[in-house]
mmCIF file of C-alpha atoms and ligand atoms in Angstrom:
data_model
loop_
_atom_site.group_PDB
_atom_site.id
_atom_site.type_symbol
_atom_site.label_atom_id
_atom_site.label_comp_id
_atom_site.label_asym_id
_atom_site.label_seq_id
_atom_site.Cartn_x
_atom_site.Cartn_y
_atom_site.Cartn_z
ATOM 1 C CA MET N 965 0.000 0.000 0.000
ATOM 2 C CA LYS N 966 1.225 3.471 -0.811
ATOM 3 C CA SER N 967 2.039 5.651 2.154
ATOM 4 C CA THR N 968 -0.346 8.537 2.594
ATOM 5 C CA ILE N 969 -0.188 11.924 4.227
ATOM 6 C CA GLN N 970 -3.039 13.734 5.887
ATOM 7 C CA VAL N 971 -3.845 17.385 5.144
ATOM 8 C CA HIS N 972 -6.812 18.774 7.052
ATOM 9 C CA ASP N 973 -9.409 15.982 6.858
ATOM 10 C CA LYS N 974 -8.169 14.258 3.698
ATOM 11 C CA HIS N 975 -5.532 11.677 2.768
ATOM 12 C CA PHE N 976 -3.207 12.092 -0.175
ATOM 13 C CA GLU N 977 -0.618 9.869 -1.865
ATOM 14 C CA VAL N 978 2.385 10.697 -4.032
ATOM 15 C CA PHE N 979 1.332 11.086 -7.663
ATOM 16 C CA ILE N 980 4.333 12.647 -9.462
ATOM 17 C CA GLU N 981 7.739 12.739 -7.805
ATOM 18 C CA GLN N 982 9.854 15.860 -7.607
ATOM 19 C CA SER N 983 12.566 14.464 -9.915
ATOM 20 C CA VAL N 984 9.972 13.757 -12.628
ATOM 21 C CA LEU N 985 8.444 17.212 -12.228
ATOM 22 C CA GLU N 986 11.835 18.882 -12.467
ATOM 23 C CA LYS N 987 12.915 16.924 -15.529
ATOM 24 C CA ARG N 988 9.754 17.907 -17.374
ATOM 25 C CA ILE N 989 10.096 21.557 -16.304
ATOM 26 C CA THR N 990 13.648 21.622 -17.698
ATOM 27 C CA ALA N 991 12.273 20.327 -21.019
ATOM 28 C CA LEU N 992 9.594 23.052 -21.052
ATOM 29 C CA ALA N 993 12.307 25.659 -20.447
ATOM 30 C CA SER N 994 14.295 24.291 -23.403
ATOM 31 C CA SER N 995 11.282 24.693 -25.686
ATOM 32 C CA ILE N 996 10.787 28.244 -24.454
ATOM 33 C CA ASN N 997 14.482 29.033 -24.974
ATOM 34 C CA GLN N 998 14.217 27.851 -28.587
ATOM 35 C CA ASP N 999 10.936 29.607 -29.312
ATOM 36 C CA TYR N 1000 12.061 32.921 -27.786
ATOM 37 C CA ALA N 1001 15.638 33.003 -29.127
ATOM 38 C CA GLY N 1002 16.590 36.623 -29.778
ATOM 39 C CA LYS N 1003 13.574 37.922 -27.854
ATOM 40 C CA GLN N 1004 13.276 39.195 -24.304
ATOM 41 C CA PRO N 1005 10.067 37.772 -22.839
ATOM 42 C CA LEU N 1006 8.329 39.013 -19.720
ATOM 43 C CA PHE N 1007 7.091 36.123 -17.585
ATOM 44 C CA LEU N 1008 3.959 36.722 -15.531
ATOM 45 C CA ALA N 1009 3.703 34.144 -12.748
ATOM 46 C CA ILE N 1010 0.265 33.761 -11.205
ATOM 47 C CA LEU N 1011 0.428 33.591 -7.405
ATOM 48 C CA ASN N 1012 0.158 31.729 -5.170
ATOM 49 C CA GLY N 1013 0.118 28.332 -6.840
ATOM 50 C CA SER N 1014 2.810 28.846 -9.479
ATOM 51 C CA PHE N 1015 5.660 29.966 -7.225
ATOM 52 C CA MET N 1016 7.498 26.638 -7.150
ATOM 53 C CA PHE N 1017 7.011 25.905 -10.863
ATOM 54 C CA ALA N 1018 8.068 29.460 -11.734
ATOM 55 C CA ALA N 1019 11.258 29.197 -9.657
ATOM 56 C CA GLU N 1020 12.239 25.843 -11.169
ATOM 57 C CA LEU N 1021 11.415 26.968 -14.728
ATOM 58 C CA MET N 1022 13.386 30.199 -14.467
ATOM 59 C CA LYS N 1023 16.542 28.358 -13.423
ATOM 60 C CA SER N 1024 16.667 26.779 -16.900
ATOM 61 C CA ILE N 1025 15.636 29.823 -18.951
ATOM 62 C CA THR N 1026 18.689 31.098 -20.815
ATOM 63 C CA VAL N 1027 17.188 33.866 -22.969
ATOM 64 C CA SER N 1028 17.318 37.366 -21.548
ATOM 65 C CA CYS N 1029 14.027 37.864 -19.699
ATOM 66 C CA GLU N 1030 12.082 39.521 -16.926
ATOM 67 C CA ILE N 1031 9.629 38.019 -14.431
ATOM 68 C CA THR N 1032 6.921 39.585 -12.345
ATOM 69 C CA PHE N 1033 4.225 38.132 -10.107
ATOM 70 C CA LEU N 1034 0.480 38.633 -10.339
ATOM 71 C CA ARG N 1035 -2.460 37.674 -8.275
ATOM 72 C CA VAL N 1036 -5.917 36.931 -9.600
ATOM 73 C CA SER N 1037 -8.743 37.681 -7.259
ATOM 74 C CA SER N 1038 -11.989 35.942 -8.002
ATOM 75 C CA TYR N 1039 -15.373 36.555 -6.544
ATOM 76 C CA GLN N 1040 -18.918 35.601 -7.403
ATOM 77 C CA ALA N 1041 -20.533 38.653 -8.995
ATOM 78 C CA THR N 1042 -24.039 37.323 -9.500
ATOM 79 C CA GLU N 1043 -25.509 33.885 -10.061
ATOM 80 C CA SER N 1044 -25.897 34.611 -13.762
ATOM 81 C CA THR N 1045 -22.546 36.189 -14.532
ATOM 82 C CA GLY N 1046 -20.576 33.743 -12.408
ATOM 83 C CA LYS N 1047 -17.067 34.433 -11.217
ATOM 84 C CA VAL N 1048 -15.233 37.655 -11.977
ATOM 85 C CA HIS N 1049 -11.461 37.556 -12.083
ATOM 86 C CA GLN N 1050 -9.428 40.674 -11.534
ATOM 87 C CA ILE N 1051 -5.709 40.836 -12.212
ATOM 88 C CA LEU N 1052 -3.793 42.486 -9.365
ATOM 89 C CA GLY N 1053 -0.168 43.572 -9.216
ATOM 90 C CA LEU N 1054 0.659 44.310 -12.841
ATOM 91 C CA SER N 1055 2.483 47.624 -12.650
ATOM 92 C CA GLU N 1056 4.671 47.309 -15.758
ATOM 93 C CA SER N 1057 3.428 47.976 -19.273
ATOM 94 C CA ILE N 1058 3.018 44.847 -21.372
ATOM 95 C CA GLU N 1059 2.383 46.747 -24.598
ATOM 96 C CA ASN N 1060 4.590 45.375 -27.405
ATOM 97 C CA ARG N 1061 6.145 42.803 -25.069
ATOM 98 C CA ASP N 1062 6.353 39.040 -25.522
ATOM 99 C CA ILE N 1063 4.398 37.719 -22.562
ATOM 100 C CA ILE N 1064 4.494 34.210 -21.113
ATOM 101 C CA ILE N 1065 1.984 33.463 -18.358
ATOM 102 C CA ILE N 1066 3.149 30.908 -15.780
ATOM 103 C CA GLU N 1067 0.290 29.016 -14.094
ATOM 104 C CA ASP N 1068 0.198 25.996 -11.813
ATOM 105 C CA ILE N 1069 -2.871 24.202 -13.118
ATOM 106 C CA ILE N 1070 -5.627 24.692 -15.663
ATOM 107 C CA ASP N 1071 -8.828 22.989 -14.624
ATOM 108 C CA THR N 1072 -12.015 24.318 -16.261
ATOM 109 C CA GLY N 1073 -9.866 26.873 -18.096
ATOM 110 C CA LEU N 1074 -12.191 29.725 -17.169
ATOM 111 C CA THR N 1075 -9.594 31.553 -15.061
ATOM 112 C CA MET N 1076 -6.991 31.435 -17.841
ATOM 113 C CA ILE N 1077 -9.481 32.495 -20.526
ATOM 114 C CA GLU N 1078 -10.290 35.595 -18.465
ATOM 115 C CA ILE N 1079 -6.613 36.352 -17.705
ATOM 116 C CA LYS N 1080 -5.736 36.080 -21.397
ATOM 117 C CA LYS N 1081 -8.629 38.340 -22.380
ATOM 118 C CA GLN N 1082 -7.577 41.056 -19.941
ATOM 119 C CA LEU N 1083 -3.905 40.892 -20.930
ATOM 120 C CA LEU N 1084 -4.650 40.880 -24.676
ATOM 121 C CA ALA N 1085 -6.581 44.123 -24.169
ATOM 122 C CA GLN N 1086 -3.235 45.702 -23.219
ATOM 123 C CA ASN N 1087 -1.721 44.914 -26.648
ATOM 124 C CA PRO N 1088 1.271 42.667 -25.959
ATOM 125 C CA SER N 1089 3.107 41.638 -29.155
ATOM 126 C CA SER N 1090 2.563 38.007 -28.197
ATOM 127 C CA LEU N 1091 0.948 36.079 -25.357
ATOM 128 C CA SER N 1092 1.522 32.439 -24.492
ATOM 129 C CA VAL N 1093 0.780 30.203 -21.527
ATOM 130 C CA ALA N 1094 2.986 27.747 -19.632
ATOM 131 C CA THR N 1095 1.094 25.564 -17.180
ATOM 132 C CA LEU N 1096 2.579 22.764 -15.129
ATOM 133 C CA PHE N 1097 -0.637 20.722 -15.046
ATOM 134 C CA GLN N 1098 -3.781 20.516 -17.083
ATOM 135 C CA LYS N 1099 -6.904 18.424 -16.562
ATOM 136 C CA PRO N 1100 -8.181 17.924 -20.146
ATOM 137 C CA GLU N 1101 -11.439 16.317 -19.008
ATOM 138 C CA ALA N 1102 -12.355 19.342 -16.902
ATOM 139 C CA LEU N 1103 -11.927 21.945 -19.651
ATOM 140 C CA LYS N 1104 -15.158 23.879 -20.244
ATOM 141 C CA GLN N 1105 -14.107 25.954 -23.246
ATOM 142 C CA PRO N 1106 -11.336 25.446 -25.773
ATOM 143 C CA ILE N 1107 -8.170 27.338 -24.876
ATOM 144 C CA GLU N 1108 -4.777 27.490 -26.527
ATOM 145 C CA ILE N 1109 -1.984 26.483 -24.145
ATOM 146 C CA GLU N 1110 1.494 26.540 -25.643
ATOM 147 C CA TYR N 1111 3.468 24.767 -22.895
ATOM 148 C CA ILE N 1112 1.915 21.981 -20.801
ATOM 149 C CA GLY N 1113 3.956 20.050 -18.255
ATOM 150 C CA PHE N 1114 1.600 17.178 -17.506
ATOM 151 C CA GLU N 1115 -1.925 16.302 -18.579
ATOM 152 C CA ILE N 1116 -3.484 14.698 -15.517
ATOM 153 C CA GLU N 1117 -6.771 13.006 -14.714
ATOM 154 C CA ASN N 1118 -9.601 15.003 -13.243
ATOM 155 C CA LYS N 1119 -8.688 14.530 -9.577
ATOM 156 C CA PHE N 1120 -7.718 17.005 -6.896
ATOM 157 C CA VAL N 1121 -3.954 17.383 -6.568
ATOM 158 C CA LEU N 1122 -1.787 19.041 -3.957
ATOM 159 C CA GLY N 1123 1.848 19.949 -3.372
ATOM 160 C CA TYR N 1124 4.544 21.599 -5.479
ATOM 161 C CA GLY N 1125 2.873 24.958 -4.880
ATOM 162 C CA LEU N 1126 -0.734 23.760 -4.930
ATOM 163 C CA ASP N 1127 -2.759 23.832 -1.755
ATOM 164 C CA TYR N 1128 -5.729 22.271 -0.066
ATOM 165 C CA ASP N 1129 -7.326 25.056 1.920
ATOM 166 C CA GLY N 1130 -3.988 26.810 2.448
ATOM 167 C CA LEU N 1131 -1.902 23.782 3.349
ATOM 168 C CA GLY N 1132 0.452 21.609 1.319
ATOM 169 C CA ARG N 1133 2.134 24.168 -0.937
ATOM 170 C CA ASN N 1134 5.522 23.271 0.562
ATOM 171 C CA LEU N 1135 5.391 19.593 -0.444
ATOM 172 C CA ALA N 1136 8.130 18.828 -2.985
ATOM 173 C CA ASP N 1137 6.213 16.035 -4.773
ATOM 174 C CA LEU N 1138 2.745 16.257 -6.324
ATOM 175 C CA TYR N 1139 0.095 14.374 -4.368
ATOM 176 C CA VAL N 1140 -3.361 13.175 -5.330
ATOM 177 C CA LEU N 1141 -6.384 12.524 -3.182
ATOM 178 C CA SER N 1142 -6.422 8.885 -2.027
ATOM 179 C CA GLU N 1143 -9.501 6.854 -2.883
HETATM 180 P P1 XMP Y 966 -10.012 26.925 -13.519
HETATM 181 O O1 XMP Y 966 -11.108 25.946 -13.259
HETATM 182 O O2 XMP Y 966 -10.548 28.307 -13.736
HETATM 183 O O3 XMP Y 966 -9.241 26.932 -12.166
HETATM 184 O O4 XMP Y 966 -9.115 26.465 -14.657
HETATM 185 C C1 XMP Y 966 -7.902 27.056 -12.040
HETATM 186 C C2 XMP Y 966 -7.565 27.253 -10.579
HETATM 187 O O5 XMP Y 966 -8.249 26.322 -9.739
HETATM 188 C C3 XMP Y 966 -7.395 25.801 -8.756
HETATM 189 N N1 XMP Y 966 -7.323 24.337 -8.910
HETATM 190 C C4 XMP Y 966 -6.670 23.490 -8.103
HETATM 191 N N2 XMP Y 966 -5.922 23.692 -7.000
HETATM 192 N N3 XMP Y 966 -5.563 21.366 -6.799
HETATM 193 C C5 XMP Y 966 -5.373 22.621 -6.358
HETATM 194 O O6 XMP Y 966 -4.676 22.790 -5.360
HETATM 195 C C6 XMP Y 966 -6.297 21.069 -7.892
HETATM 196 O O7 XMP Y 966 -6.438 19.906 -8.266
HETATM 197 C C7 XMP Y 966 -6.882 22.194 -8.576
HETATM 198 N N4 XMP Y 966 -7.652 22.282 -9.698
HETATM 199 C C8 XMP Y 966 -7.903 23.616 -9.845
HETATM 200 C C9 XMP Y 966 -6.079 26.449 -8.977
HETATM 201 O O8 XMP Y 966 -5.963 27.521 -8.057
HETATM 202 C C10 XMP Y 966 -6.106 27.015 -10.372
HETATM 203 O O9 XMP Y 966 -5.370 28.201 -10.511
HETATM 204 MG MG1 MG Y 967 -3.915 28.900 -8.893
#
């Protein structure tokens, strides 16, 4: 039996080990280095979840670049309009810049669709997305994602920056809810 850890009321087991995560992240960085050769991209890392992925990715980025950190606040506006996402913390101009969004996980895709819409309105010269995880089965609308670390099944995951109710972001491996 796999060993489990408990976070709040739930049990989780190791799903993807740190070494596997890091190897894949290095490969993503290589693709980015090739695609952005001669350019100077601005990375926008979405807090809190992407901090560990962003740190690991940046260590293998060799093109000249900048990084800044954003927060997306979401709240329920009305029943009919659903969630509203507001981008907080973007003080630099992204006009005519090559932008790469760094996200931890894309689930329904609705958060990323809204982030992309708001950033595109500020006229970057290009906009791409690097996400460590994606749950293809959970996607509600089609969305273009240029760099995907791992496509995973539609189960709740934790660790490597991702939390369950605030806890677990410090775990170096990715965990999944035990059945
Ligand atoms: P959507 O559905 O808009 O949501 O793509 C993306 C955000 O939802 C959170 N999320 C998770 N967080 N384990 C987590 O710790 C998960 O399995 C998970 N799935 C979605 C996450 O904050 C992401 O930015
Ligand atoms: Mg997140």
